[in-house]
Amino acid sequence: MANFVSLDNLLRPTSADAMREALKSSGCSSSSSCGSSAGVADLPLAVWNRIKDHPCYSEEAHHYFARMHVAVAPACNIQCHYCNRKYDCANESRPGVVSEKLTPEQALRKVVTVANEVPQLSVLGIAGPGDACYDWQKTKATFSLVSKQIPDIKLCISTNGLALPDHVDELADMNVDHVTITINMIDPEIGAKIYPWIFYKNKRFSGLEASQILHQRQMQGLEMLTARGILTKINSVMIPGINDKHLEAVNTEVKKRGAFLHNIMPLISDPAHGTHYGLTGQRGPKHRELKALQDACAGGANLMRHCRQCRADAVGLLGEDRGQEFTLDQLPDAVTYDASKRQAYRAVVARERRDHVAAKQDAAMTLGAADSDASILVAIATKGGGRINQHFGHAKEFQIYEASSAGVTFVGHRKLDDAYCQGGFGEDATLIRTLEDIDIVLCSKIGDCPKQELDTAGIRVSDEWPYEYIESAISTYYAREYGAAPQALRA
Ligand code: CLF
Ligand code: SF4
């Protein structure tokens, strides 16, 4: 299905009214029985300009811009208990086999093909399936080839940090402006429960010694990046009973050393993945445990809450994966970069952003006027663009917002095993568990069956605001239910 903000929008109006008209002719009526939120105003302009097109470093940008990963770096120099080398790097990807590893030349062909066909593309990341800094020659060759052809693409890496200090100067020389380090501990005693061994200076270390070295190298790498003005994001895997109580201290420490963002991710632990934690019954955190930890870190390093733990070969907006459209066998033998679509798309986004900022301001006023003590959680079905523009039955995830008189805040997302229309409901489905503490679900359309089933489970749902900006619809609902009369919606 096409994204909401696409090149198609260049040729037709993007007002909510026009989109609602289009919805009417989509052939599916609602009565069918089928199944760091910081924006430009919050940051120095120079920093905003560096993150405004990066879907991971800006929550706002993730509604509009896409990243792609190329799996050119399979080798790794440490072992994490949440990783099985047969699967994607859990630092930056959900477990799942990488479809194919690429040479730097194959990666270039793939990136140019994607850039010609996915105008949202703004970032090229190398996030495994091993470690981008340990498998350095391939990382470096790929960035060098791609940046010559597409000079404005942002270059981004993710690393466990062990080999990072050896490459910081080259990263700065190559204009890599965004580096993620996975830091799960600042106390090597805790590290020893996460990392059985590391490989450093041609030698294998284990136990406490391994974690001491890793910790020292991670801190050194972070300080070196900060000193060179490179934006850093720290990823931490939240492992209940191991480091969950410790991650607040990690947050404080990385902030002290200049980290721009902290992304606390839930451990993904499934025996089927064959990881140490999966096989030994280590559980991952519940939604509310993750949110409680993130809330407890407020005031420290800025938190990222929109991470999708994407694959090492992901392509597209966060939350969608178009990787299977760009496998090697589908790529042309030769391809030339055409900048026109990406440039045209940016003009669309600039217009959308202006409108969205105005809508958010109206929403804030509506909520303030409601003058209520209520705080609610709202689940949104969206395909991007900051709008409620997805049919309930097609949603594979919901974006979660918290609303109160103080404002609307993005607080995370929740994935479903399957969309409702593909059988994602019924006795074994996760839908009700996923939405159990949600006050209302907002979608562009919903059929009678799921509406009834949600109603039975006591979950409210509405398709009253199709294609409206998320904040506009939430504030209108909130004011109607909990406070004074809402202002007129902005179309
Ligand atoms: Fe990739 Fe990571 Fe760069 Fe983003 S992902 S290397 S910073 S371009 Fe983003 Fe994916 Fe979360 Fe990573 S959603 S796993 S944070
Ligand atoms: Fe796996 Fe990544 Fe850890 Fe290496 S750094 S063991 S690839 S999760």
Coordinates of C-alpha atoms and ligand atoms in Angstrom, one line a residue:
M1 CA 0.0 0.0 0.0
A2 CA 1.3 3.5 -0.9
N3 CA 2.6 5.7 1.9
F4 CA 0.5 8.7 2.8
V5 CA 3.3 11.2 2.0
S6 CA 4.4 10.1 -1.4
L7 CA 5.2 11.5 -4.8
D8 CA 1.5 11.0 -5.7
N9 CA 0.8 13.8 -3.4
L10 CA 2.6 16.2 -5.7
L11 CA -0.1 15.8 -8.2
R12 CA -3.1 16.1 -6.0
P13 CA -4.3 18.1 -3.0
T14 CA -3.3 16.9 0.5
S15 CA -6.1 18.4 2.5
A16 CA -7.9 16.1 4.9
D17 CA -11.1 16.7 3.0
A18 CA -9.6 15.5 -0.3
M19 CA -8.2 12.4 1.5
R20 CA -11.6 11.7 3.0
E21 CA -13.1 11.9 -0.5
A22 CA -10.6 9.4 -1.7
L23 CA -11.3 7.1 1.2
K24 CA -15.0 7.0 0.2
S25 CA -14.0 5.4 -3.2
S26 CA -11.6 2.9 -1.6
G27 CA -14.2 0.1 -1.9
C28 CA -14.4 -0.7 1.8
S29 CA -17.0 1.0 3.9
S30 CA -16.9 1.3 7.7
S31 CA -20.0 -0.8 7.9
S32 CA -18.5 -3.7 6.0
S33 CA -18.3 -6.9 8.0
C34 CA -14.7 -7.8 7.0
G35 CA -12.6 -8.6 9.1
S36 CA 12.9 12.7 20.9
S37 CA 9.7 14.4 20.1
A38 CA 11.7 17.6 19.9
G39 CA 10.9 19.8 16.9
V40 CA 12.4 22.9 15.4
A41 CA 11.2 25.1 18.3
D42 CA 12.9 22.9 21.0
L43 CA 16.4 22.7 19.6
P44 CA 19.2 25.0 18.4
L45 CA 18.7 25.4 14.7
A46 CA 22.1 23.9 13.8
V47 CA 21.2 20.7 15.7
W48 CA 17.7 20.6 14.2
N49 CA 19.1 20.9 10.7
R50 CA 21.3 17.8 11.4
I51 CA 18.4 15.6 12.7
K52 CA 15.3 16.9 10.9
D53 CA 15.6 14.3 8.1
H54 CA 16.8 11.4 10.3
P55 CA 13.9 9.1 11.2
C56 CA 15.7 7.7 14.3
Y57 CA 17.2 10.9 15.7
S58 CA 13.9 12.8 15.4
E59 CA 10.5 11.4 16.3
E60 CA 9.0 14.1 14.1
A61 CA 11.1 13.1 11.1
H62 CA 10.1 9.4 11.4
H63 CA 6.7 10.3 10.1
Y64 CA 8.2 11.4 6.8
F65 CA 11.7 9.9 6.2
A66 CA 13.0 6.4 5.7
R67 CA 16.3 4.6 6.4
M68 CA 17.8 1.7 4.7
H69 CA 20.4 -0.7 6.1
V70 CA 22.8 -2.7 4.0
A71 CA 24.1 -5.9 5.5
V72 CA 27.7 -5.6 4.6
A73 CA 29.3 -6.2 8.0
P74 CA 28.7 -9.8 9.2
A75 CA 31.7 -10.2 11.5
C76 CA 31.5 -9.5 15.2
N77 CA 34.0 -9.2 18.0
I78 CA 31.9 -9.9 21.1
Q79 CA 29.1 -12.3 22.1
C80 CA 25.9 -10.9 23.6
H81 CA 23.6 -13.3 25.4
Y82 CA 20.7 -12.0 23.4
C83 CA 22.2 -12.7 20.1
N84 CA 22.5 -15.8 17.9
R85 CA 24.9 -15.1 15.0
K86 CA 22.6 -16.9 12.7
Y87 CA 20.2 -14.0 13.2
D88 CA 20.3 -10.3 12.7
C89 CA 22.3 -8.2 15.2
A90 CA 19.9 -7.6 18.1
N91 CA 21.6 -4.2 18.6
E92 CA 19.6 -2.8 15.8
S93 CA 17.3 -5.4 14.5
R94 CA 14.7 -7.8 15.5
P95 CA 15.8 -11.4 15.3
G96 CA 15.2 -12.8 11.9
V97 CA 17.6 -14.1 9.3
V98 CA 19.3 -11.5 7.1
S99 CA 18.1 -12.3 3.6
E100 CA 21.5 -11.8 2.0
K101 CA 24.8 -10.4 2.9
L102 CA 26.2 -7.8 0.4
T103 CA 29.6 -6.7 -0.9
P104 CA 30.2 -3.0 -0.9
E105 CA 29.6 -2.9 -4.7
Q106 CA 26.3 -4.8 -4.4
A107 CA 25.3 -2.4 -1.6
L108 CA 25.9 0.6 -3.8
R109 CA 23.7 -0.9 -6.5
K110 CA 21.0 -1.5 -3.9
V111 CA 21.2 2.0 -2.4
V112 CA 20.9 3.7 -5.7
T113 CA 18.0 1.5 -6.8
V114 CA 16.2 2.3 -3.5
A115 CA 17.0 6.0 -3.7
N116 CA 15.4 6.1 -7.2
E117 CA 12.2 4.4 -6.0
V118 CA 11.8 5.4 -2.4
P119 CA 11.8 9.2 -2.3
Q120 CA 11.5 9.1 1.5
L121 CA 15.0 7.7 1.8
S122 CA 17.3 10.0 3.8
V123 CA 19.7 7.7 5.7
L124 CA 22.0 4.8 4.9
G125 CA 22.8 2.8 8.0
I126 CA 25.1 -0.1 8.6
A127 CA 23.8 -2.0 11.6
G128 CA 25.2 -5.5 11.3
P129 CA 24.4 -8.3 11.0
G130 CA 27.8 -8.2 12.9
D131 CA 29.6 -5.0 14.0
A132 CA 30.1 -2.1 11.6
C133 CA 33.4 -1.0 13.3
Y134 CA 34.9 -4.5 13.6
D135 CA 34.1 -5.3 10.0
W136 CA 35.5 -1.9 9.2
Q137 CA 36.9 -2.3 5.7
K138 CA 33.5 -3.2 4.3
T139 CA 31.8 -0.4 6.2
K140 CA 34.3 2.1 5.0
A141 CA 34.2 0.9 1.3
T142 CA 30.4 1.0 1.3
F143 CA 30.1 4.5 2.7
S144 CA 32.8 5.8 0.3
L145 CA 31.1 4.3 -2.8
V146 CA 27.6 5.5 -1.8
S147 CA 28.5 9.1 -0.7
K148 CA 30.2 9.7 -4.1
Q149 CA 27.0 8.9 -5.9
I150 CA 24.5 10.3 -3.4
P151 CA 26.3 13.1 -1.6
D152 CA 23.3 14.2 0.5
I153 CA 22.5 10.9 2.0
K154 CA 23.2 10.7 5.8
L155 CA 25.6 8.0 6.9
C156 CA 24.9 6.2 10.1
I157 CA 26.4 3.3 11.9
S158 CA 25.6 1.1 14.9
T159 CA 28.3 -0.6 16.9
N160 CA 29.0 -2.4 20.2
G161 CA 31.8 0.1 20.8
L162 CA 34.7 -2.3 21.3
A163 CA 36.5 -1.3 18.0
L164 CA 35.0 2.2 17.9
P165 CA 37.9 4.3 19.2
D166 CA 40.1 2.9 16.4
H167 CA 37.8 4.5 13.8
V168 CA 36.5 7.7 15.2
D169 CA 38.8 9.9 13.1
E170 CA 37.9 8.1 9.9
L171 CA 34.2 8.4 10.7
A172 CA 34.6 12.1 11.2
D173 CA 36.6 12.4 7.9
M174 CA 33.9 10.5 6.1
N175 CA 31.2 12.8 7.4
V176 CA 29.4 10.1 9.4
D177 CA 27.3 12.4 11.6
H178 CA 25.3 9.8 13.5
V179 CA 26.7 6.9 15.5
T180 CA 24.9 4.5 17.8
I181 CA 26.7 2.6 20.5
T182 CA 24.9 -0.2 22.3
I183 CA 25.7 0.3 26.0
N184 CA 23.9 -2.1 28.4
M185 CA 25.9 -1.4 31.5
I186 CA 28.5 0.8 33.2
D187 CA 29.1 -1.8 35.9
P188 CA 31.3 -4.7 34.6
E189 CA 29.7 -7.0 37.2
I190 CA 26.4 -6.6 35.4
G191 CA 28.2 -6.7 32.0
A192 CA 29.5 -10.2 33.0
K193 CA 25.9 -11.4 33.0
I194 CA 25.3 -10.1 29.5
Y195 CA 28.6 -10.7 27.6
P196 CA 30.3 -14.2 28.0
W197 CA 33.4 -13.1 25.9
I198 CA 35.0 -10.5 23.7
F199 CA 37.7 -10.6 21.2
Y200 CA 40.2 -7.8 21.5
K201 CA 43.8 -7.3 20.3
N202 CA 43.8 -10.8 18.8
K203 CA 42.9 -12.3 22.2
R204 CA 39.8 -13.7 23.7
F205 CA 38.7 -12.3 27.1
S206 CA 35.9 -13.6 29.3
G207 CA 34.1 -12.9 32.6
L208 CA 34.7 -9.6 34.4
E209 CA 37.8 -8.8 32.5
A210 CA 35.9 -8.8 29.2
S211 CA 33.2 -6.4 30.5
Q212 CA 35.8 -4.1 32.0
I213 CA 37.5 -3.8 28.6
L214 CA 34.3 -3.3 26.8
H215 CA 33.1 -0.7 29.2
Q216 CA 36.3 1.3 29.0
R217 CA 36.3 1.2 25.2
Q218 CA 32.6 2.2 25.0
M219 CA 33.2 5.2 27.2
Q220 CA 36.3 6.2 25.3
G221 CA 34.5 6.0 22.0
L222 CA 31.6 8.0 23.2
E223 CA 33.9 10.8 24.5
M224 CA 35.8 10.8 21.3
L225 CA 32.7 11.2 19.2
T226 CA 31.4 14.0 21.5
A227 CA 34.7 15.8 21.2
R228 CA 34.3 15.7 17.4
G229 CA 30.8 16.9 17.5
I230 CA 29.3 13.7 16.0
L231 CA 25.7 13.0 17.2
T232 CA 25.6 9.9 19.3
K233 CA 22.7 7.7 20.3
I234 CA 23.0 5.0 23.0
N235 CA 21.0 1.9 22.6
S236 CA 20.4 -0.2 25.7
V237 CA 18.6 -3.5 25.8
M238 CA 16.4 -3.7 28.9
I239 CA 16.8 -7.2 30.5
P240 CA 14.6 -7.7 33.5
G241 CA 16.5 -8.8 36.6
I242 CA 19.8 -8.2 34.9
N243 CA 20.2 -4.5 34.0
D244 CA 16.7 -3.0 34.3
K245 CA 17.4 -1.3 37.7
H246 CA 20.8 -0.2 36.3
L247 CA 19.8 1.6 33.1
E248 CA 18.9 4.9 34.9
A249 CA 22.5 5.1 36.0
V250 CA 23.6 4.3 32.4
N251 CA 21.3 7.2 31.2
T252 CA 23.0 9.6 33.7
E253 CA 26.5 8.5 32.7
V254 CA 26.0 8.7 28.9
K255 CA 24.4 12.1 29.3
K256 CA 27.4 13.3 31.2
R257 CA 29.6 12.2 28.3
G258 CA 27.6 14.0 25.7
A259 CA 25.1 11.4 24.3
F260 CA 22.4 13.1 22.2
L261 CA 19.8 10.3 22.6
H262 CA 19.2 7.2 24.7
N263 CA 17.1 4.4 23.2
I264 CA 16.0 1.8 25.8
M265 CA 14.8 -1.2 23.9
P266 CA 13.0 -4.3 25.2
L267 CA 14.9 -7.6 25.2
I268 CA 13.5 -9.8 22.5
S269 CA 13.8 -13.3 23.9
D270 CA 12.3 -16.3 22.1
P271 CA 13.6 -19.9 22.5
A272 CA 13.1 -20.3 18.7
H273 CA 15.9 -17.8 18.1
G274 CA 18.4 -20.0 19.8
T275 CA 20.0 -17.2 22.0
H276 CA 21.4 -17.9 25.5
Y277 CA 18.6 -15.8 27.0
G278 CA 15.9 -17.4 24.8
L279 CA 17.1 -20.9 25.8
T280 CA 17.4 -20.2 29.5
G281 CA 14.0 -18.6 29.9
Q282 CA 15.1 -15.0 30.4
R283 CA 12.0 -12.9 29.8
G284 CA 11.7 -9.5 28.1
P285 CA 10.0 -6.5 29.8
K286 CA 6.3 -5.8 29.6
H287 CA 5.0 -2.6 27.9
R288 CA 4.3 -1.0 31.2
E289 CA 7.8 -1.9 32.7
L290 CA 9.5 -0.4 29.7
K291 CA 7.4 2.8 29.9
A292 CA 8.0 3.1 33.6
L293 CA 11.8 2.9 33.1
Q294 CA 11.7 5.4 30.3
D295 CA 9.6 7.7 32.4
A296 CA 12.0 7.3 35.3
C297 CA 14.8 8.5 33.0
A298 CA 13.0 11.7 32.2
G299 CA 15.3 14.6 32.9
G300 CA 18.4 12.7 31.9
A301 CA 19.6 12.0 28.3
N302 CA 16.8 12.6 25.8
L303 CA 14.9 9.4 25.2
M304 CA 14.1 7.8 21.9
R305 CA 10.7 6.0 22.1
H306 CA 10.0 5.3 18.5
C307 CA 12.6 2.6 17.7
R308 CA 11.3 -0.4 15.8
Q309 CA 14.3 -2.7 16.4
C310 CA 14.6 -3.1 12.7
R311 CA 16.4 -5.7 10.7
A312 CA 20.0 -5.3 9.5
D313 CA 18.6 -5.2 6.0
A314 CA 15.5 -3.0 6.6
V315 CA 14.3 -0.6 3.9
G316 CA 11.5 2.0 4.3
L317 CA 9.8 4.1 7.0
L318 CA 10.4 2.8 10.5
G319 CA 7.6 0.3 11.1
E320 CA 7.4 -0.8 7.5
D321 CA 9.9 -3.1 5.8
R322 CA 10.2 -3.0 2.1
G323 CA 13.4 -5.0 2.1
Q324 CA 11.9 -7.9 0.1
E325 CA 11.2 -5.5 -2.8
F326 CA 14.9 -4.9 -3.2
T327 CA 16.6 -8.3 -3.0
L328 CA 19.7 -8.8 -5.2
D329 CA 17.9 -10.8 -7.8
Q330 CA 15.5 -7.9 -8.3
L331 CA 18.1 -5.2 -8.7
P332 CA 19.1 -3.9 -12.2
D333 CA 22.6 -4.9 -13.3
A334 CA 23.5 -1.2 -13.8
V335 CA 21.7 1.8 -12.3
T336 CA 22.2 5.6 -12.4
Y337 CA 21.1 7.8 -9.6
D338 CA 18.2 10.2 -10.3
A339 CA 17.9 12.9 -7.6
S340 CA 14.6 14.3 -8.9
K341 CA 12.1 12.2 -6.9
R342 CA 13.9 12.7 -3.6
Q343 CA 14.1 16.5 -4.2
A344 CA 10.5 16.8 -5.1
Y345 CA 9.5 14.8 -2.1
R346 CA 11.3 17.2 0.2
A347 CA 9.2 20.0 -1.1
V348 CA 6.0 18.0 -0.2
V349 CA 7.4 17.4 3.3
A350 CA 8.3 21.0 3.9
R351 CA 4.6 22.0 3.1
E352 CA 3.2 19.2 5.3
R353 CA 5.5 20.1 8.2
R354 CA 4.3 23.7 8.2
D355 CA 0.6 22.6 8.3
H356 CA 1.4 20.0 11.0
V357 CA 3.2 22.5 13.3
A358 CA 0.1 24.8 13.1
A359 CA -2.2 21.8 13.8
K360 CA -0.1 20.9 16.9
Q361 CA -0.3 24.4 18.2
D362 CA -4.1 24.4 17.9
A363 CA -4.2 21.0 19.6
A364 CA -2.1 22.3 22.5
M365 CA -4.6 25.2 23.0
T366 CA -7.6 22.8 22.8
L367 CA -6.1 20.6 25.5
G368 CA -5.0 23.5 27.7
A369 CA -8.6 24.8 27.6
A370 CA -10.0 21.4 28.5
D371 CA -8.5 22.0 32.0
S372 CA -8.9 18.4 33.1
D373 CA -6.8 16.1 35.4
A374 CA -7.4 13.1 33.1
S375 CA -4.4 11.4 31.4
I376 CA -5.3 9.0 28.6
L377 CA -3.5 6.6 26.3
V378 CA -4.5 6.6 22.6
A379 CA -3.5 4.0 20.0
I380 CA -3.2 5.3 16.4
A381 CA -3.4 3.4 13.1
T382 CA -1.1 5.3 10.7
K383 CA 0.9 4.8 7.6
G384 CA 3.0 7.9 8.3
G385 CA 2.7 11.6 7.6
G386 CA 1.6 12.3 11.2
R387 CA -2.0 11.4 10.2
I388 CA -4.7 8.9 11.1
N389 CA -4.6 7.2 7.7
Q390 CA -4.7 3.5 8.2
H391 CA -7.6 1.0 8.2
F392 CA -7.8 -0.8 11.5
G393 CA -7.7 -4.2 9.7
H394 CA -4.5 -3.4 7.9
A395 CA -2.5 -2.1 11.0
K396 CA 0.4 -4.2 12.0
E397 CA 1.3 -1.8 14.8
F398 CA -0.2 1.1 16.6
Q399 CA 1.6 4.3 17.6
I400 CA 0.8 5.2 21.2
Y401 CA 0.2 8.8 22.4
E402 CA -0.4 10.1 25.9
A403 CA -2.8 13.0 26.2
S404 CA -3.6 15.3 29.1
S405 CA -4.2 19.0 29.5
A406 CA -0.5 19.5 29.3
G407 CA -0.3 18.2 25.7
V408 CA 0.0 15.2 23.4
T409 CA 3.2 13.1 23.6
F410 CA 4.3 10.2 21.6
V411 CA 5.2 7.4 24.0
G412 CA 5.9 4.4 21.9
H413 CA 4.5 1.8 19.5
R414 CA 3.0 -1.6 19.9
K415 CA 3.3 -4.4 17.3
L416 CA 0.8 -7.0 16.5
D417 CA 1.6 -10.5 15.4
D418 CA -0.6 -10.0 12.3
A419 CA -3.0 -7.4 11.0
Y420 CA -6.7 -8.1 11.8
C421 CA -7.5 -8.7 8.1
Q422 CA -4.7 -11.3 8.0
G423 CA -6.1 -13.2 10.9
G424 CA -4.6 -11.2 13.7
F425 CA -7.5 -11.7 16.1
G426 CA -9.2 -14.5 17.8
E427 CA -8.4 -16.6 20.8
D428 CA -4.6 -16.8 20.3
A429 CA -4.1 -13.3 18.9
T430 CA -2.2 -10.6 20.8
L431 CA -4.5 -7.7 19.8
I432 CA -6.5 -7.5 23.1
R433 CA -3.4 -8.0 25.2
T434 CA -1.6 -5.3 23.1
L435 CA -4.4 -2.8 23.6
E436 CA -5.6 -3.7 27.1
D437 CA -4.6 -0.4 28.8
I438 CA -5.5 1.9 25.9
D439 CA -8.4 4.3 26.3
I440 CA -9.3 4.7 22.7
V441 CA -8.0 3.4 19.3
L442 CA -8.2 5.9 16.4
C443 CA -8.1 4.6 12.8
S444 CA -9.2 5.8 9.4
K445 CA -11.8 3.1 9.1
I446 CA -13.0 -0.1 10.9
G447 CA -15.4 -2.9 10.1
D448 CA -18.3 -3.9 12.3
C449 CA -16.7 -7.2 13.4
P450 CA -13.5 -5.8 14.9
K451 CA -15.5 -2.9 16.4
Q452 CA -17.8 -5.3 18.1
E453 CA -14.9 -7.5 19.4
L454 CA -13.1 -4.5 20.8
D455 CA -16.3 -3.3 22.4
T456 CA -16.7 -6.7 24.1
A457 CA -13.2 -6.3 25.4
G458 CA -14.1 -2.9 26.7
I459 CA -11.7 -1.0 24.3
R460 CA -13.1 2.1 22.6
V461 CA -12.4 2.7 18.9
S462 CA -13.3 5.5 16.5
D463 CA -12.9 6.2 12.8
E464 CA -14.4 9.6 13.2
W465 CA -11.3 11.5 12.1
P466 CA -9.9 9.8 9.0
Y467 CA -6.8 11.5 7.6
E468 CA -6.7 14.1 10.4
Y469 CA -3.5 15.0 12.1
I470 CA -3.0 12.8 15.1
E471 CA -2.7 15.6 17.6
S472 CA -5.8 17.4 16.2
A473 CA -8.0 14.3 16.5
I474 CA -6.7 13.4 20.0
S475 CA -7.2 16.9 21.3
T476 CA -10.7 17.1 19.9
Y477 CA -11.7 13.7 21.5
Y478 CA -10.1 14.7 24.8
A479 CA -11.8 18.0 25.0
R480 CA -15.2 16.4 24.1
E481 CA -14.8 13.7 26.7
Y482 CA -13.0 15.3 29.5
G483 CA -13.3 19.1 29.2
A484 CA -14.5 22.2 27.4
A485 CA -15.8 22.2 23.8
P486 CA -13.1 21.7 21.3
Q487 CA -11.9 24.2 18.7
A488 CA -12.8 23.6 15.1
L489 CA -10.6 21.0 13.5
R490 CA -8.0 22.2 11.0
A491 CA -8.4 20.6 7.6
Ligands
CLF1 FE1 19.9 2.4 11.2 FE2 20.3 2.8 13.7 FE3 21.1 4.5 12.0 FE4 18.6 4.3 12.5 S1 18.1 2.1 12.9 S2 21.8 2.5 12.2 S3 20.1 4.9 14.0 S4 19.5 4.4 10.5 FE5 16.5 3.3 14.3 FE6 16.1 0.9 13.6 FE7 15.8 1.6 16.2 FE8 18.1 1.5 15.1 S5 14.6 2.3 14.4 S6 16.8 -0.2 15.4 S7 17.3 3.2 16.3
SF4_2 FE1 25.3 -10.1 18.1 FE2 25.5 -7.5 17.6 FE3 26.1 -8.5 20.1 FE4 27.7 -8.9 18.0 S1 27.2 -6.9 18.9 S2 27.0 -10.4 19.5 S3 26.2 -9.2 16.3 S4 24.0 -8.4 19.1

